[in-house]
Amino acid sequence: MGEVELSCVAYVKMYLHASLFPHCSVNGLLLSSSPAGADVCITDCVPLLHSHLPLAPITQLALTQVDVWCAQTDQRIVGYYQANASVLDCSPTPSALKIADRISDQCSQAVLLMMDNTKMSVECRVPPIVMYERRDSRWTLKDKQMIMLRQWEETRSIASQLLDSRDRTLLVDFDTHLDDITKDWTNQKLNAKIAELASTANGRL
């Protein structure tokens, strides 16, 4: 596997998801709108759950709906992310490995990203992410230098702005959608807000 690129939109949504539910484990799916190639470009993500992560029926329902939506929007699932409830634990759980295995069966370049809760501070100088790749039927740590987040300072600033504003409530995970089906788990309003902030930041550069 080559380099993995993580977009501003994908990172900000992962960060908000973990930050809004600090005492829970959270997870989600990583998406790409780029064709398969040597490198993986993660362009978006779908926040899934913040409770009962190992619960198979809900996970299956979410995966099915995301699959359908991806087919309609020319995207594909290229990975999985998770943040564990324990601050000191950023190791993949059995349920994380199981879901990641399933994704890997459909995407040979699939990645597994674990959020490092000890580095979730907005002052952190590097993305708080631990990356795994599947090699010889096992998930192994991948060199951190192989994950690229363009304009990291801008991305970190946008994540901080959103977390400190009322706009953080724009984030909807699949759990929240199940509680109120009028809420959009594809997060189009949040995507638009992130794009707006990124455009403003680029205008200042």
mmCIF file of N, CA and C in Angstrom, residues 101 104 133-140:
data_model
loop_
_atom_site.group_PDB
_atom_site.id
_atom_site.type_symbol
_atom_site.label_atom_id
_atom_site.label_comp_id
_atom_site.label_asym_id
_atom_site.label_seq_id
_atom_site.Cartn_x
_atom_site.Cartn_y
_atom_site.Cartn_z
ATOM 1 N N ASP A 101 -12.097 -6.088 8.576
ATOM 2 C CA ASP A 101 -11.900 -7.271 7.729
ATOM 3 C C ASP A 101 -12.942 -7.318 6.623
ATOM 4 N N SER A 104 -12.103 -4.809 4.055
ATOM 5 C CA SER A 104 -10.920 -5.238 3.306
ATOM 6 C C SER A 104 -11.258 -6.300 2.268
ATOM 7 N N GLU A 133 -2.822 -1.227 8.430
ATOM 8 C CA GLU A 133 -3.117 -1.786 7.113
ATOM 9 C C GLU A 133 -3.148 -3.302 7.232
ATOM 10 N N ARG A 134 -3.883 -3.923 6.340
ATOM 11 C CA ARG A 134 -3.993 -5.392 6.389
ATOM 12 C C ARG A 134 -2.887 -5.995 5.541
ATOM 13 N N ARG A 135 -2.104 -6.816 6.195
ATOM 14 C CA ARG A 135 -0.971 -7.445 5.515
ATOM 15 C C ARG A 135 -0.889 -8.899 5.956
ATOM 16 N N ASP A 136 -0.905 -9.790 4.991
ATOM 17 C CA ASP A 136 -0.852 -11.233 5.295
ATOM 18 C C ASP A 136 -1.956 -11.635 6.274
ATOM 19 N N SER A 137 -3.171 -11.147 5.989
ATOM 20 C CA SER A 137 -4.375 -11.478 6.760
ATOM 21 C C SER A 137 -4.361 -10.939 8.186
ATOM 22 N N ARG A 138 -3.459 -9.994 8.466
ATOM 23 C CA ARG A 138 -3.413 -9.381 9.793
ATOM 24 C C ARG A 138 -3.340 -7.864 9.653
ATOM 25 N N TRP A 139 -3.918 -7.168 10.638
ATOM 26 C CA TRP A 139 -3.843 -5.714 10.661
ATOM 27 C C TRP A 139 -2.585 -5.303 11.414
ATOM 28 N N THR A 140 -1.708 -4.592 10.719
ATOM 29 C CA THR A 140 -0.431 -4.194 11.307
ATOM 30 C C THR A 140 -0.276 -2.678 11.239
#
